[in-house]
Amino acid sequence: MPEYEVLQVEAKTGDVEATLPVTGISYGETLNSAGTASVGMPLSAADPDTLKPGRSALVVTRDGETVWGGMLWTATADLAAGTLALNASGWHSYYSACYLGGWVPKDDEGGRPQVIPGRWKGYSGTKDQALLLTDWIEWANDNGGIGTDTSRLTTTGRIRSRDWGFAEFKNIAEAINELADEDGGFDFRYETFWANGKRTRVGNRILRTGRVSLTFPTLTHLVDADVSQVAYDGSKLATRAWAFGADMGTGLKPYATVSNPLDAPTLTQVVTCSDLKSTASLTPKAGALAAVGRQAIAIPTLKLYPGVFDPRDFIPGAYGTVNVDSGYVRLLEEFVLTERRVEVDVNGTEAATLSLASKEVFVSGDSS
């Protein structure tokens, strides 16, 4: 049985402040999202001077290795039960409260810069996807952030343009998600690691991988996993997908459209990207919407049999084969892992649940 610990960490520095005596742990990673963790502990064991939502982070370790990390956002004290419930979200959640911009001093009449009054600027860049990511994260690091390491971001060969004025006030998490979700996009996740040999400080880094570039082992219902349900969703089918951009002040908007050959009645899907101003920027958005609409999506949910696999073998964004033959459900196809959730009870018993979706909707049609 693996040994779990939960560490209380100062979010800004990564310094480990305490090992928390927990009564239960639930943590998960979600594809291109923050993921969450919930931890229960005795009320009397918490230090109110250091364990604070927004200041603190939680890091989960499994047999001494970091497996999850993120910001502590809420804590609920139950005085009658004598317990404290801690709720955290992965490192990406920090970037939802971090906005792109910078202070530009205003020159006085003699040409000398003044700090006040000044003006805020937004962001403008035409770069490789990875270099845009680096720009945004490093801006946050330079302005009181959480020190996310960008050194493992490698260029993709896909050039994208982004242009936001101050009035659009773009938060970094939204910018990253929109860049990742378009056709020709990518998967990203954050990795928590030991920042020194003494295990007294942790770091976090952002990692980017191409879509469907990682794999996980084949899973067979009632052999090494229990497929508890399979949902089928045809609500996103698209004979034609449209992406519209910003109103250019003339009542006209740039747009892009992509079609699919479907054995179905005509079905249209539309997305509006009000901060994009060119057809070139909108084409990947329409392509992503069309990709999701190629077929009805099968969405299996399953639990791994205990002791067969290490949950760390299943990384959101990875794909593998799922085998089910049970009445209406006949699956022998590849799926992408969209979420992995691990529950650890007070006895240390570990249970891992996976959510998946049809691989086809994640395959890019963009070669640029």
Tab-separated table of N, CA and C in Angstrom, residues 201-332:
chain	number	residue	atom	x	y	z
A	201	ARG	N	11.661	22.391	-0.097
A	201	ARG	CA	11.090	23.371	-1.012
A	201	ARG	C	10.600	22.656	-2.270
A	202	VAL	N	9.442	23.089	-2.781
A	202	VAL	CA	8.916	22.525	-4.020
A	202	VAL	C	8.866	23.605	-5.083
A	203	GLY	N	8.912	23.181	-6.329
A	203	GLY	CA	8.715	24.060	-7.467
A	203	GLY	C	7.590	23.536	-8.316
A	204	ASN	N	7.156	24.338	-9.269
A	204	ASN	CA	6.157	23.879	-10.226
A	204	ASN	C	6.600	24.309	-11.613
A	205	ARG	N	6.344	23.465	-12.601
A	205	ARG	CA	6.720	23.783	-13.982
A	205	ARG	C	5.555	23.479	-14.914
A	206	ILE	N	5.472	24.246	-15.980
A	206	ILE	CA	4.455	23.989	-16.989
A	206	ILE	C	5.078	23.154	-18.100
A	207	LEU	N	4.346	22.128	-18.526
A	207	LEU	CA	4.785	21.218	-19.575
A	207	LEU	C	3.785	21.267	-20.724
A	208	ARG	N	4.291	21.251	-21.949
A	208	ARG	CA	3.445	21.232	-23.137
A	208	ARG	C	3.760	19.996	-23.944
A	209	THR	N	2.720	19.295	-24.393
A	209	THR	CA	2.905	18.152	-25.281
A	209	THR	C	1.941	18.270	-26.447
A	210	GLY	N	2.303	17.666	-27.565
A	210	GLY	CA	1.382	17.613	-28.688
A	210	GLY	C	0.179	16.758	-28.337
A	211	ARG	N	-0.929	17.057	-28.958
A	211	ARG	CA	-2.135	16.261	-28.679
A	211	ARG	C	-1.915	14.804	-29.076
A	212	VAL	N	-2.544	13.929	-28.292
A	212	VAL	CA	-2.486	12.475	-28.473
A	212	VAL	C	-1.061	12.005	-28.774
A	213	SER	N	-0.111	12.492	-28.004
A	213	SER	CA	1.284	12.074	-28.164
A	213	SER	C	1.739	11.153	-27.050
A	214	LEU	N	0.964	11.048	-25.957
A	214	LEU	CA	1.265	10.148	-24.852
A	214	LEU	C	0.291	8.974	-24.884
A	215	THR	N	0.667	7.869	-24.281
A	215	THR	CA	-0.192	6.681	-24.281
A	215	THR	C	-0.365	6.136	-22.863
A	216	PHE	N	-1.410	5.344	-22.681
A	216	PHE	CA	-1.586	4.600	-21.433
A	216	PHE	C	-1.928	3.145	-21.771
A	217	PRO	N	-1.776	2.222	-20.808
A	217	PRO	CA	-1.986	0.793	-21.097
A	217	PRO	C	-3.433	0.477	-21.483
A	218	THR	N	-3.601	-0.577	-22.295
A	218	THR	CA	-4.936	-1.053	-22.670
A	218	THR	C	-5.706	-1.470	-21.424
A	219	LEU	N	-6.989	-1.091	-21.372
A	219	LEU	CA	-7.849	-1.418	-20.239
A	219	LEU	C	-9.016	-2.264	-20.716
A	220	THR	N	-9.279	-3.363	-20.029
A	220	THR	CA	-10.360	-4.275	-20.394
A	220	THR	C	-11.337	-4.398	-19.240
A	221	HIS	N	-12.605	-4.157	-19.548
A	221	HIS	CA	-13.664	-4.229	-18.544
A	221	HIS	C	-13.694	-5.610	-17.884
A	222	LEU	N	-13.716	-5.613	-16.559
A	222	LEU	CA	-13.791	-6.795	-15.704
A	222	LEU	C	-12.515	-7.637	-15.719
A	223	VAL	N	-11.455	-7.120	-16.329
A	223	VAL	CA	-10.152	-7.790	-16.266
A	223	VAL	C	-9.186	-6.968	-15.410
A	224	ASP	N	-8.979	-5.709	-15.787
A	224	ASP	CA	-8.109	-4.854	-14.982
A	224	ASP	C	-8.768	-3.518	-14.641
A	225	ALA	N	-10.042	-3.372	-15.022
A	225	ALA	CA	-10.783	-2.148	-14.726
A	225	ALA	C	-12.271	-2.442	-14.712
A	226	ASP	N	-13.012	-1.595	-14.006
A	226	ASP	CA	-14.468	-1.704	-13.957
A	226	ASP	C	-15.062	-0.482	-14.640
A	227	VAL	N	-15.607	-0.666	-15.845
A	227	VAL	CA	-16.245	0.427	-16.568
A	227	VAL	C	-17.639	0.618	-15.980
A	228	SER	N	-17.804	1.686	-15.217
A	228	SER	CA	-19.063	1.889	-14.495
A	228	SER	C	-20.155	2.481	-15.380
A	229	GLN	N	-19.781	3.301	-16.376
A	229	GLN	CA	-20.791	3.841	-17.286
A	229	GLN	C	-20.129	4.337	-18.563
A	230	VAL	N	-20.949	4.435	-19.615
A	230	VAL	CA	-20.524	5.032	-20.880
A	230	VAL	C	-21.643	5.957	-21.339
A	231	ALA	N	-21.305	7.238	-21.513
A	231	ALA	CA	-22.268	8.213	-22.021
A	231	ALA	C	-21.958	8.492	-23.484
A	232	TYR	N	-23.000	8.755	-24.262
A	232	TYR	CA	-22.838	9.092	-25.681
A	232	TYR	C	-23.455	10.468	-25.907
A	233	ASP	N	-22.686	11.379	-26.516
A	233	ASP	CA	-23.127	12.767	-26.666
A	233	ASP	C	-23.016	13.195	-28.124
A	234	GLY	N	-24.170	13.482	-28.729
A	234	GLY	CA	-24.198	13.962	-30.108
A	234	GLY	C	-24.556	15.431	-30.224
A	235	SER	N	-24.600	16.146	-29.082
A	235	SER	CA	-25.062	17.535	-29.092
A	235	SER	C	-24.064	18.486	-29.751
A	236	LYS	N	-22.810	18.058	-29.934
A	236	LYS	CA	-21.794	18.927	-30.532
A	236	LYS	C	-21.502	18.580	-31.993
A	237	LEU	N	-22.273	17.661	-32.575
A	237	LEU	CA	-22.071	17.322	-33.985
A	237	LEU	C	-22.204	18.567	-34.860
A	238	ALA	N	-21.341	18.672	-35.855
A	238	ALA	CA	-21.336	19.876	-36.686
A	238	ALA	C	-21.149	19.523	-38.147
A	239	THR	N	-22.171	19.790	-38.960
A	239	THR	CA	-21.994	19.751	-40.404
A	239	THR	C	-21.124	20.929	-40.832
A	240	ARG	N	-21.337	22.060	-40.147
A	240	ARG	CA	-20.498	23.241	-40.394
A	240	ARG	C	-20.267	23.970	-39.074
A	241	ALA	N	-19.007	24.356	-38.864
A	241	ALA	CA	-18.633	25.104	-37.669
A	241	ALA	C	-18.196	26.510	-38.064
A	242	TRP	N	-18.653	27.491	-37.308
A	242	TRP	CA	-18.339	28.892	-37.571
A	242	TRP	C	-17.666	29.508	-36.344
A	243	ALA	N	-16.650	30.339	-36.586
A	243	ALA	CA	-16.035	31.133	-35.522
A	243	ALA	C	-16.064	32.594	-35.936
A	244	PHE	N	-16.672	33.438	-35.100
A	244	PHE	CA	-16.760	34.869	-35.371
A	244	PHE	C	-15.854	35.629	-34.399
A	245	GLY	N	-15.285	36.736	-34.875
A	245	GLY	CA	-14.361	37.521	-34.075
A	245	GLY	C	-14.960	38.804	-33.552
A	246	ALA	N	-14.078	39.778	-33.303
A	246	ALA	CA	-14.486	41.041	-32.706
A	246	ALA	C	-15.244	41.912	-33.704
A	247	ASP	N	-16.180	42.679	-33.179
A	247	ASP	CA	-16.859	43.690	-33.993
A	247	ASP	C	-15.846	44.784	-34.320
A	248	MET	N	-15.642	45.028	-35.604
A	248	MET	CA	-14.610	45.973	-36.024
A	248	MET	C	-15.105	47.423	-36.039
A	249	GLY	N	-16.288	47.647	-35.477
A	249	GLY	CA	-16.822	48.997	-35.400
A	249	GLY	C	-17.672	49.381	-36.586
A	250	THR	N	-17.797	48.491	-37.553
A	250	THR	CA	-18.600	48.759	-38.753
A	250	THR	C	-19.836	47.879	-38.803
A	251	GLY	N	-20.033	47.087	-37.750
A	251	GLY	CA	-21.118	46.118	-37.757
A	251	GLY	C	-20.714	44.798	-38.369
A	252	LEU	N	-19.498	44.721	-38.915
A	252	LEU	CA	-19.001	43.489	-39.517
A	252	LEU	C	-17.999	42.818	-38.577
A	253	LYS	N	-17.963	41.492	-38.639
A	253	LYS	CA	-17.026	40.724	-37.839
A	253	LYS	C	-16.233	39.789	-38.746
A	254	PRO	N	-14.929	39.621	-38.517
A	254	PRO	CA	-14.199	38.578	-39.247
A	254	PRO	C	-14.727	37.214	-38.834
A	255	TYR	N	-14.611	36.245	-39.730
A	255	TYR	CA	-15.104	34.909	-39.400
A	255	TYR	C	-14.296	33.857	-40.158
A	256	ALA	N	-14.438	32.619	-39.696
A	256	ALA	CA	-13.874	31.456	-40.385
A	256	ALA	C	-14.869	30.319	-40.251
A	257	THR	N	-14.876	29.409	-41.217
A	257	THR	CA	-15.810	28.293	-41.172
A	257	THR	C	-15.150	27.030	-41.703
A	258	VAL	N	-15.529	25.893	-41.106
A	258	VAL	CA	-15.011	24.575	-41.488
A	258	VAL	C	-16.186	23.606	-41.530
A	259	SER	N	-16.216	22.714	-42.523
A	259	SER	CA	-17.332	21.777	-42.657
A	259	SER	C	-16.883	20.344	-42.426
A	260	ASN	N	-17.859	19.500	-42.059
A	260	ASN	CA	-17.654	18.061	-41.889
A	260	ASN	C	-18.670	17.299	-42.739
A	261	PRO	N	-18.264	16.194	-43.376
A	261	PRO	CA	-19.249	15.327	-44.017
A	261	PRO	C	-19.856	14.388	-42.968
A	262	LEU	N	-21.133	14.554	-42.682
A	262	LEU	CA	-21.788	13.753	-41.657
A	262	LEU	C	-22.982	13.001	-42.222
A	263	ASP	N	-23.205	11.828	-41.701
A	263	ASP	CA	-24.401	11.061	-42.026
A	263	ASP	C	-25.498	11.468	-41.043
A	264	ALA	N	-25.943	12.717	-41.156
A	264	ALA	CA	-26.901	13.280	-40.205
A	264	ALA	C	-27.551	14.494	-40.839
A	265	PRO	N	-28.659	14.980	-40.298
A	265	PRO	CA	-29.225	16.240	-40.772
A	265	PRO	C	-28.212	17.374	-40.589
A	266	THR	N	-28.436	18.475	-41.285
A	266	THR	CA	-27.538	19.617	-41.173
A	266	THR	C	-27.520	20.139	-39.737
A	267	LEU	N	-26.320	20.265	-39.189
A	267	LEU	CA	-26.132	20.716	-37.812
A	267	LEU	C	-25.044	21.786	-37.804
A	268	THR	N	-25.323	22.910	-37.179
A	268	THR	CA	-24.386	24.039	-37.168
A	268	THR	C	-23.952	24.348	-35.745
A	269	GLN	N	-22.650	24.593	-35.571
A	269	GLN	CA	-22.104	25.017	-34.285
A	269	GLN	C	-21.405	26.356	-34.486
A	270	VAL	N	-21.550	27.249	-33.523
A	270	VAL	CA	-20.999	28.609	-33.629
A	270	VAL	C	-20.276	28.970	-32.343
A	271	VAL	N	-19.115	29.609	-32.489
A	271	VAL	CA	-18.393	30.158	-31.344
A	271	VAL	C	-18.018	31.605	-31.667
A	272	THR	N	-18.080	32.468	-30.667
A	272	THR	CA	-17.668	33.862	-30.827
A	272	THR	C	-16.425	34.120	-29.995
A	273	CYS	N	-15.392	34.617	-30.645
A	273	CYS	CA	-14.124	34.937	-29.977
A	273	CYS	C	-13.952	36.452	-30.077
A	274	SER	N	-14.505	37.166	-29.120
A	274	SER	CA	-14.643	38.614	-29.244
A	274	SER	C	-13.328	39.370	-29.131
A	275	ASP	N	-12.226	38.668	-28.812
A	275	ASP	CA	-10.944	39.362	-28.728
A	275	ASP	C	-10.015	39.014	-29.887
A	276	LEU	N	-10.512	38.279	-30.884
A	276	LEU	CA	-9.712	37.971	-32.069
A	276	LEU	C	-10.198	38.823	-33.233
A	277	LYS	N	-9.223	39.307	-34.043
A	277	LYS	CA	-9.558	40.355	-35.010
A	277	LYS	C	-9.223	39.989	-36.458
A	278	SER	N	-8.854	38.719	-36.717
A	278	SER	CA	-8.504	38.345	-38.087
A	278	SER	C	-9.005	36.941	-38.392
A	279	THR	N	-9.252	36.695	-39.678
A	279	THR	CA	-9.671	35.358	-40.108
A	279	THR	C	-8.593	34.332	-39.808
A	280	ALA	N	-7.333	34.725	-39.964
A	280	ALA	CA	-6.233	33.784	-39.695
A	280	ALA	C	-6.261	33.292	-38.261
A	281	SER	N	-6.591	34.176	-37.325
A	281	SER	CA	-6.668	33.769	-35.918
A	281	SER	C	-7.919	32.946	-35.627
A	282	LEU	N	-8.963	33.158	-36.417
A	282	LEU	CA	-10.226	32.457	-36.173
A	282	LEU	C	-10.274	31.077	-36.803
A	283	THR	N	-9.468	30.842	-37.845
A	283	THR	CA	-9.502	29.541	-38.525
A	283	THR	C	-9.215	28.377	-37.584
A	284	PRO	N	-8.188	28.459	-36.713
A	284	PRO	CA	-7.975	27.346	-35.777
A	284	PRO	C	-9.133	27.151	-34.796
A	285	LYS	N	-9.851	28.210	-34.474
A	285	LYS	CA	-11.000	28.089	-33.580
A	285	LYS	C	-12.127	27.317	-34.257
A	286	ALA	N	-12.401	27.666	-35.520
A	286	ALA	CA	-13.430	26.937	-36.268
A	286	ALA	C	-13.014	25.486	-36.462
A	287	GLY	N	-11.730	25.258	-36.712
A	287	GLY	CA	-11.235	23.895	-36.885
A	287	GLY	C	-11.407	23.054	-35.641
A	288	ALA	N	-11.167	23.648	-34.471
A	288	ALA	CA	-11.339	22.914	-33.216
A	288	ALA	C	-12.803	22.557	-32.990
A	289	LEU	N	-13.698	23.498	-33.299
A	289	LEU	CA	-15.133	23.247	-33.139
A	289	LEU	C	-15.588	22.145	-34.088
A	290	ALA	N	-15.041	22.154	-35.304
A	290	ALA	CA	-15.380	21.111	-36.272
A	290	ALA	C	-14.836	19.750	-35.842
A	291	ALA	N	-13.654	19.735	-35.248
A	291	ALA	CA	-13.070	18.464	-34.799
A	291	ALA	C	-13.949	17.798	-33.749
A	292	VAL	N	-14.440	18.584	-32.813
A	292	VAL	CA	-15.328	18.042	-31.780
A	292	VAL	C	-16.621	17.523	-32.412
A	293	GLY	N	-17.029	18.125	-33.547
A	293	GLY	CA	-18.287	17.755	-34.180
A	293	GLY	C	-18.202	16.668	-35.215
A	294	ARG	N	-17.047	15.973	-35.316
A	294	ARG	CA	-16.910	14.926	-36.351
A	294	ARG	C	-17.777	13.711	-36.077
A	295	GLN	N	-17.993	13.399	-34.809
A	295	GLN	CA	-18.759	12.194	-34.463
A	295	GLN	C	-19.353	12.370	-33.078
A	296	ALA	N	-20.380	11.564	-32.775
A	296	ALA	CA	-20.898	11.531	-31.416
A	296	ALA	C	-19.777	11.053	-30.486
A	297	ILE	N	-19.671	11.666	-29.336
A	297	ILE	CA	-18.570	11.376	-28.431
A	297	ILE	C	-18.998	10.301	-27.431
A	298	ALA	N	-18.235	9.228	-27.351
A	298	ALA	CA	-18.417	8.226	-26.308
A	298	ALA	C	-17.551	8.630	-25.115
A	299	ILE	N	-18.140	8.586	-23.915
A	299	ILE	CA	-17.453	9.069	-22.710
A	299	ILE	C	-17.515	7.988	-21.636
A	300	PRO	N	-16.524	7.087	-21.603
A	300	PRO	CA	-16.509	6.065	-20.558
A	300	PRO	C	-15.947	6.608	-19.239
A	301	THR	N	-16.453	6.077	-18.150
A	301	THR	CA	-15.896	6.322	-16.814
A	301	THR	C	-15.572	4.967	-16.204
A	302	LEU	N	-14.374	4.821	-15.663
A	302	LEU	CA	-13.965	3.510	-15.134
A	302	LEU	C	-13.089	3.662	-13.912
A	303	LYS	N	-13.030	2.590	-13.131
A	303	LYS	CA	-12.139	2.515	-11.979
A	303	LYS	C	-11.083	1.452	-12.236
A	304	LEU	N	-9.860	1.789	-11.945
A	304	LEU	CA	-8.778	0.819	-12.068
A	304	LEU	C	-8.863	-0.200	-10.941
A	305	TYR	N	-8.600	-1.456	-11.253
A	305	TYR	CA	-8.530	-2.448	-10.194
A	305	TYR	C	-7.316	-2.147	-9.311
A	306	PRO	N	-7.476	-2.211	-7.993
A	306	PRO	CA	-6.366	-1.874	-7.095
A	306	PRO	C	-5.149	-2.769	-7.315
A	307	GLY	N	-3.986	-2.158	-7.279
A	307	GLY	CA	-2.744	-2.912	-7.335
A	307	GLY	C	-2.291	-3.337	-8.715
A	308	VAL	N	-3.099	-3.083	-9.758
A	308	VAL	CA	-2.727	-3.506	-11.110
A	308	VAL	C	-1.848	-2.446	-11.771
A	309	PHE	N	-2.231	-1.171	-11.618
A	309	PHE	CA	-1.506	-0.076	-12.245
A	309	PHE	C	-1.128	0.976	-11.213
A	310	ASP	N	-0.079	1.711	-11.523
A	310	ASP	CA	0.243	2.921	-10.780
A	310	ASP	C	-0.572	4.046	-11.410
A	311	PRO	N	-1.383	4.791	-10.624
A	311	PRO	CA	-2.186	5.863	-11.222
A	311	PRO	C	-1.364	6.862	-12.021
A	312	ARG	N	-0.073	6.997	-11.699
A	312	ARG	CA	0.767	7.947	-12.420
A	312	ARG	C	1.037	7.519	-13.862
A	313	ASP	N	0.682	6.267	-14.211
A	313	ASP	CA	0.812	5.820	-15.596
A	313	ASP	C	-0.254	6.439	-16.502
A	314	PHE	N	-1.221	7.127	-15.900
A	314	PHE	CA	-2.358	7.656	-16.649
A	314	PHE	C	-2.344	9.179	-16.543
A	315	ILE	N	-1.800	9.825	-17.572
A	315	ILE	CA	-1.639	11.269	-17.601
A	315	ILE	C	-2.742	11.872	-18.469
A	316	PRO	N	-3.476	12.860	-17.972
A	316	PRO	CA	-4.498	13.493	-18.815
A	316	PRO	C	-3.911	13.961	-20.142
A	317	GLY	N	-4.626	13.631	-21.220
A	317	GLY	CA	-4.149	13.907	-22.570
A	317	GLY	C	-3.585	12.679	-23.253
A	318	ALA	N	-3.190	11.665	-22.471
A	318	ALA	CA	-2.707	10.406	-23.055
A	318	ALA	C	-3.888	9.608	-23.613
A	319	TYR	N	-3.588	8.722	-24.554
A	319	TYR	CA	-4.647	7.906	-25.130
A	319	TYR	C	-4.287	6.422	-25.048
A	320	GLY	N	-5.324	5.602	-25.077
A	320	GLY	CA	-5.130	4.161	-25.049
A	320	GLY	C	-6.426	3.459	-25.415
A	321	THR	N	-6.361	2.151	-25.527
A	321	THR	CA	-7.516	1.352	-25.950
A	321	THR	C	-8.343	0.917	-24.745
A	322	VAL	N	-9.658	1.008	-24.884
A	322	VAL	CA	-10.597	0.512	-23.891
A	322	VAL	C	-11.439	-0.572	-24.550
A	323	ASN	N	-11.560	-1.703	-23.869
A	323	ASN	CA	-12.251	-2.879	-24.404
A	323	ASN	C	-13.451	-3.202	-23.519
A	324	VAL	N	-14.658	-3.052	-24.077
A	324	VAL	CA	-15.892	-3.367	-23.353
A	324	VAL	C	-16.832	-4.092	-24.305
A	325	ASP	N	-17.428	-5.180	-23.845
A	325	ASP	CA	-18.460	-5.885	-24.614
A	325	ASP	C	-19.573	-6.235	-23.645
A	326	SER	N	-20.576	-5.321	-23.576
A	326	SER	CA	-21.639	-5.499	-22.593
A	326	SER	C	-22.931	-4.908	-23.147
A	327	GLY	N	-23.711	-5.748	-23.879
A	327	GLY	CA	-24.987	-5.302	-24.424
A	327	GLY	C	-24.815	-4.178	-25.423
A	328	TYR	N	-25.462	-3.037	-25.151
A	328	TYR	CA	-25.398	-1.885	-26.061
A	328	TYR	C	-23.980	-1.363	-26.198
A	329	VAL	N	-23.187	-1.542	-25.171
A	329	VAL	CA	-21.835	-0.978	-25.146
A	329	VAL	C	-20.851	-1.974	-25.745
A	330	ARG	N	-20.372	-1.640	-26.936
A	330	ARG	CA	-19.366	-2.469	-27.591
A	330	ARG	C	-18.218	-1.558	-28.021
A	331	LEU	N	-17.199	-1.527	-27.207
A	331	LEU	CA	-16.064	-0.642	-27.446
A	331	LEU	C	-14.782	-1.440	-27.601
A	332	LEU	N	-14.078	-1.154	-28.646
A	332	LEU	CA	-12.699	-1.600	-28.809
A	332	LEU	C	-12.026	-0.515	-29.641
